[in-house]
mmCIF file of C-alpha atoms in Angstrom:
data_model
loop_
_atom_site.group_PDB
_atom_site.id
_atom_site.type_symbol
_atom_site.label_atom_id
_atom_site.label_comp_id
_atom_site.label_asym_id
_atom_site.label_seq_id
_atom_site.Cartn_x
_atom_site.Cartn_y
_atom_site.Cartn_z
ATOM 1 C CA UNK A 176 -1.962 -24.033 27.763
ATOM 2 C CA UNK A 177 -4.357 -23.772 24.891
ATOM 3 C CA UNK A 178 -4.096 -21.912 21.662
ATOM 4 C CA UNK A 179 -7.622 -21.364 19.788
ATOM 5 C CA UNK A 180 -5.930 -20.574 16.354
ATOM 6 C CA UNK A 181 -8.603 -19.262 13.626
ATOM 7 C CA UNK A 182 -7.428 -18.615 10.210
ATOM 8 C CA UNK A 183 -10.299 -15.610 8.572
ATOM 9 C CA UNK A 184 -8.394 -14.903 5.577
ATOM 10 C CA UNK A 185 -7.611 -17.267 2.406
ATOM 11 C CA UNK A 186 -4.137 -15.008 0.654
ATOM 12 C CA UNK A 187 -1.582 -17.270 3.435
ATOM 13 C CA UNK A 188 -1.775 -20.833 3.325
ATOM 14 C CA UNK A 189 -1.819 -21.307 7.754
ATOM 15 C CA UNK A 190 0.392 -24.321 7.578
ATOM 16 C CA UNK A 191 0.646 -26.960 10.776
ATOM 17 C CA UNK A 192 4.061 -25.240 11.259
ATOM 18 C CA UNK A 193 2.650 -21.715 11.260
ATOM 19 C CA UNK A 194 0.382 -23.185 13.939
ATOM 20 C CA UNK A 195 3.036 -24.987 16.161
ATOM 21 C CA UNK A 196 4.774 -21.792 15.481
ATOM 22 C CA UNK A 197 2.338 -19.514 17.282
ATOM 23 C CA UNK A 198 1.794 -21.883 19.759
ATOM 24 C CA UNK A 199 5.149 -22.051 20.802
ATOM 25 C CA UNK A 200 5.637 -18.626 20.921
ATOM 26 C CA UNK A 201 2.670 -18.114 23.123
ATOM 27 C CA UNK A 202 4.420 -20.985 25.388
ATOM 28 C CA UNK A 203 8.098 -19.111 25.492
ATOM 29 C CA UNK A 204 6.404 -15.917 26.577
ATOM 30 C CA UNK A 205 4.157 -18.001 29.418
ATOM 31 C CA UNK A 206 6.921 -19.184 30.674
ATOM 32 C CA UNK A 207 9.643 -16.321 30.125
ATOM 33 C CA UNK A 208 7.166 -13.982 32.029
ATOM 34 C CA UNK A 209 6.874 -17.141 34.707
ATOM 35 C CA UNK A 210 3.200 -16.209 34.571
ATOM 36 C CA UNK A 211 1.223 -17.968 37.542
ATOM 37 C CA UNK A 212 -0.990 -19.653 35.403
ATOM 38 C CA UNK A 213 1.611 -21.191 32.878
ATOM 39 C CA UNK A 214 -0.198 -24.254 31.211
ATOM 40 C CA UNK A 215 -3.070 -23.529 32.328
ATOM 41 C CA UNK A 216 -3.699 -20.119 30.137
ATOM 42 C CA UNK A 217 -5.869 -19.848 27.080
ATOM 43 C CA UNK A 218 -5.583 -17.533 24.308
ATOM 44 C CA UNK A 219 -7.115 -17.154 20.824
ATOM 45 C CA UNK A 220 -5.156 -16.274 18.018
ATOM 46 C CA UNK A 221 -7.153 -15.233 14.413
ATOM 47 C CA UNK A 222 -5.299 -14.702 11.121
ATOM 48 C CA UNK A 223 -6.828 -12.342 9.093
ATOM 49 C CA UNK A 224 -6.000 -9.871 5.986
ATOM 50 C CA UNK A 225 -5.522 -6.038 5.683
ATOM 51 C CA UNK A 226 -8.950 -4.990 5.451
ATOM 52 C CA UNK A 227 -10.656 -7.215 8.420
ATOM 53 C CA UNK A 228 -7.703 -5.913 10.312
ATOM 54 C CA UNK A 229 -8.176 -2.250 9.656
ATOM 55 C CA UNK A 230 -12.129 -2.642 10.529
ATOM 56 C CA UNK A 231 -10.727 -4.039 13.922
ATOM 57 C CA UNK A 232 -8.414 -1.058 14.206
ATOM 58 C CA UNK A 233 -11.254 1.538 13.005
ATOM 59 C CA UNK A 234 -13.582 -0.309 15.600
ATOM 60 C CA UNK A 235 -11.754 -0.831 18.594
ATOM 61 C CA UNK A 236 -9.089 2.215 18.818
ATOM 62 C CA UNK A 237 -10.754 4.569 16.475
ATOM 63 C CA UNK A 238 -7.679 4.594 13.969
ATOM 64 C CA UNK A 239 -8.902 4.021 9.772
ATOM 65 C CA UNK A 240 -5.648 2.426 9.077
ATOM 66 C CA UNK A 241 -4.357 -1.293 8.799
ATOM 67 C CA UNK A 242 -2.057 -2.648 11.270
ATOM 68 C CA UNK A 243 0.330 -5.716 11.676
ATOM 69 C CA UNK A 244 -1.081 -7.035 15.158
ATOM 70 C CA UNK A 245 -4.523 -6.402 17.495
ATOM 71 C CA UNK A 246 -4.131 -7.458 21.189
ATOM 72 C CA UNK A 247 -7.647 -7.533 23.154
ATOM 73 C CA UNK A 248 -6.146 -8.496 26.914
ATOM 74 C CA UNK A 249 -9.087 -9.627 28.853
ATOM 75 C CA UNK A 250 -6.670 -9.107 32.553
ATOM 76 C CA UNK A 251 -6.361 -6.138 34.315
ATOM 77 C CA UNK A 252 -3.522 -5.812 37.001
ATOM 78 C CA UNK A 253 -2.680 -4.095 39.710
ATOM 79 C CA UNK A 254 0.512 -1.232 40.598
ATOM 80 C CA UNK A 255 2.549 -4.587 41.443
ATOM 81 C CA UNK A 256 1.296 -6.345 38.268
ATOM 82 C CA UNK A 257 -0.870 -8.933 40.453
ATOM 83 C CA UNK A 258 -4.250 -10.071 38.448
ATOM 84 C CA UNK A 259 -7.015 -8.140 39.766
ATOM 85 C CA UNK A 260 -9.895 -11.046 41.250
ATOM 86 C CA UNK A 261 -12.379 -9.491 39.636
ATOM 87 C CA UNK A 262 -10.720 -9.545 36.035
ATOM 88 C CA UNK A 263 -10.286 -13.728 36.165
ATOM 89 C CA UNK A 264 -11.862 -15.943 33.821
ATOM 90 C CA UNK A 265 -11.800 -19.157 33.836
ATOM 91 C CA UNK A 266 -12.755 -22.086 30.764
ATOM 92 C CA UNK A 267 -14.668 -25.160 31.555
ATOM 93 C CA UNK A 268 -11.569 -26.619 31.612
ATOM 94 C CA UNK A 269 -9.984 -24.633 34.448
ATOM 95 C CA UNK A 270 -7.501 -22.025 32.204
ATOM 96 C CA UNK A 271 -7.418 -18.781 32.642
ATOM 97 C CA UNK A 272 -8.719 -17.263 29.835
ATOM 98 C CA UNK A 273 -5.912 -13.991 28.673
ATOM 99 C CA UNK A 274 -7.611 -12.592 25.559
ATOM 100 C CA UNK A 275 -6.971 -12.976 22.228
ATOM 101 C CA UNK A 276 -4.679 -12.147 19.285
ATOM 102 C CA UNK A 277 -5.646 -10.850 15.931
ATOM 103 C CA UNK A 278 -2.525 -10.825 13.295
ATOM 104 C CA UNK A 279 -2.416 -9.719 9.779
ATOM 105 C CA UNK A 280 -1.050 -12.172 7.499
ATOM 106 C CA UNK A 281 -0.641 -9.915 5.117
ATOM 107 C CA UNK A 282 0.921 -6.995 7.139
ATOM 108 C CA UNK A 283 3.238 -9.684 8.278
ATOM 109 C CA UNK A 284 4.752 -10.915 5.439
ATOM 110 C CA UNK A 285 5.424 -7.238 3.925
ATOM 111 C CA UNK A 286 6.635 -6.556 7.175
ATOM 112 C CA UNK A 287 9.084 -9.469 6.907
ATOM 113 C CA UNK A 288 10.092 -8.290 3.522
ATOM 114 C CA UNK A 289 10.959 -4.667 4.654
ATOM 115 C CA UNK A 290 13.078 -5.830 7.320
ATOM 116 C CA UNK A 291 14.788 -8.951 5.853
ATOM 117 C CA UNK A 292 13.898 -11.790 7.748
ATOM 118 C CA UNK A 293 11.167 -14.721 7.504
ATOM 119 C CA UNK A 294 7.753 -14.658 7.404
ATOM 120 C CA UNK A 295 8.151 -16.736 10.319
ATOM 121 C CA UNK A 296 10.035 -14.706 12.762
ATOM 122 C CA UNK A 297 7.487 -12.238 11.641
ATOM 123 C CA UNK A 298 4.618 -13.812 12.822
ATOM 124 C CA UNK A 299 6.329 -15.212 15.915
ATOM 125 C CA UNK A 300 7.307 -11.511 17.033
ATOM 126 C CA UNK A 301 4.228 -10.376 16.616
ATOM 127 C CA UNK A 302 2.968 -13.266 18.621
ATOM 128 C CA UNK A 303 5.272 -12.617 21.050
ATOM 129 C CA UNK A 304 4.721 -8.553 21.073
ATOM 130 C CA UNK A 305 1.014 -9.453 21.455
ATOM 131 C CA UNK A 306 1.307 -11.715 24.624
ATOM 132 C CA UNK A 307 2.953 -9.088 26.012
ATOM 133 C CA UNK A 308 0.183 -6.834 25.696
ATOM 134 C CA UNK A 309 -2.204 -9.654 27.384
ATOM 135 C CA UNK A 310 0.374 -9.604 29.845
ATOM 136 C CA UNK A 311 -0.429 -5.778 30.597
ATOM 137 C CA UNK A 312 2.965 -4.222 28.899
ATOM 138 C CA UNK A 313 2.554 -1.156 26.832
ATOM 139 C CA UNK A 314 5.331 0.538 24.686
ATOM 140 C CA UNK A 315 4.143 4.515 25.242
ATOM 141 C CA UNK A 316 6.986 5.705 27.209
ATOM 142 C CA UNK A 317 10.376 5.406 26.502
ATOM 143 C CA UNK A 318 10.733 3.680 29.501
ATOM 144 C CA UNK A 319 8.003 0.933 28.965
ATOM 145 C CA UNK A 320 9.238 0.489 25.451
ATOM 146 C CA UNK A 321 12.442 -0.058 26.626
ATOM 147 C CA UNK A 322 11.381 -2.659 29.028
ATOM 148 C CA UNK A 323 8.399 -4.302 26.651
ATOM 149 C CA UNK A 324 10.939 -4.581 23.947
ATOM 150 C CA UNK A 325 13.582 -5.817 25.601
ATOM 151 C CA UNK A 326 11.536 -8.698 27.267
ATOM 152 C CA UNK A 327 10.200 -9.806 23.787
ATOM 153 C CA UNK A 328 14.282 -9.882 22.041
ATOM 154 C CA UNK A 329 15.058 -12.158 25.170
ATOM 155 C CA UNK A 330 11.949 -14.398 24.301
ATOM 156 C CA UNK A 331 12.935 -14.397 20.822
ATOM 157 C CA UNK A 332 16.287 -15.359 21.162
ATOM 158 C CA UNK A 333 15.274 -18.074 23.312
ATOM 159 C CA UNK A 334 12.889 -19.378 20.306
ATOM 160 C CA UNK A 335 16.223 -19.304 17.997
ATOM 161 C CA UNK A 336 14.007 -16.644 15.970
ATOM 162 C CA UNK A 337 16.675 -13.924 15.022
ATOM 163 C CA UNK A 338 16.979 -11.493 12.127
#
C-alpha cells in the first residue's frame, strides 16, 4: 500500500505522526473493507487550508463553500460492488491506483474543537470517511448513511481513535 501524502498549506505543522497517522488509517480501512487489492492500493492524500479547499469544492461539485474533506475516487463498481475492468489503474509498480484525498487542516482542527476530541481522531476520521468514498460508499440515504457510518465507527474503534 502506498500513501502519496502532500502537505499545500503552511497554518499545521504535518508532523511524521500526522503522516503515519493517515497512513494507518488508510491501511485499517484496506483491510476492514478486505479490499482485493489490500497492499497493493495507492492513494494520495493533500493537506490543504480553507480557501484551496473551497476552490476544490466550488470546482468540482459546484458548491462556494469550504469543507472538511474532498474524495476524488478514481473506481467505479458494479450493482455487487465488483471493480468495473475498465475503471482499473494500475502504477508502475503494480498498485491499483484508488484516487485521492484532499483534507482541510484547518476545517479539521475546528472541527475537533466543536466536538471535543483531538486533532488527531479528526484527521483520521476524515481519512477514514474519505476511503470510504474511494471505496464507492455514499451517505445520501438514510440507509447508506447508516451503513457508511457505521463501517467507518467499526474502523475507528479498531484504530483505538474514540471521542
Amino acid at each position: 500500500m502506498k500513501v502519496a501524502i502532500r502537505n499545500n498549506q503552511k497554518k499545521f505543522k504535518v508532523t511524521k505522526e500526522l503522516r503515519d497517522l493517515c497512513r494507518a488509517a488508510v491501511g485499517a480501512a484496506l483491510e476492514y473493507m478486505d479490499f482485493e487489492f489490500g497492499k497493493k492500493a495507492e492513494i494520495s492524500l493533500m493537506f490543504t487550508n480553507d480557501e484551496e479547499i473551497r476552490e476544490l469544492n466550488r470546482e468540482h461539485r459546484n458548491i462556494d463553500r469550504a469543507t472538511d474533506v474532498l474524495s476524488f475516487p478514481l473506481l467505479e463498481y458494479d450493482e455487487e460492488g465488483n471493480i468495473l475492468e475498465e475503471c482499473k489503474e494500475f502504477t508502475p509498480n503494480g498498485e491499483l491506483f484508488l484516487g485521492d484525498i484532499v483534507i482541510s487542516l484547518e476545517r479539521a482542527a475546528a472541527q475537533a474543537e466543536e466536538y471535543g476530541h483531538s486533532f488527531e481522531r479528526e484527521v483520521g476520521f476524515l481519512t477514514v470517511h474519505s476511503m470510504l468514498h474511494l471505496f464507492g460508499y455514499d451517505h445520501m440515504t438514510p440507509e447508506d448513511e447508516e451503513e457508511m457510518f457505521g463501517y467507518q465507527e467499526d474502523i475507528l474503534k479498531e484504530m483505538g481513535l474514540l471521542r
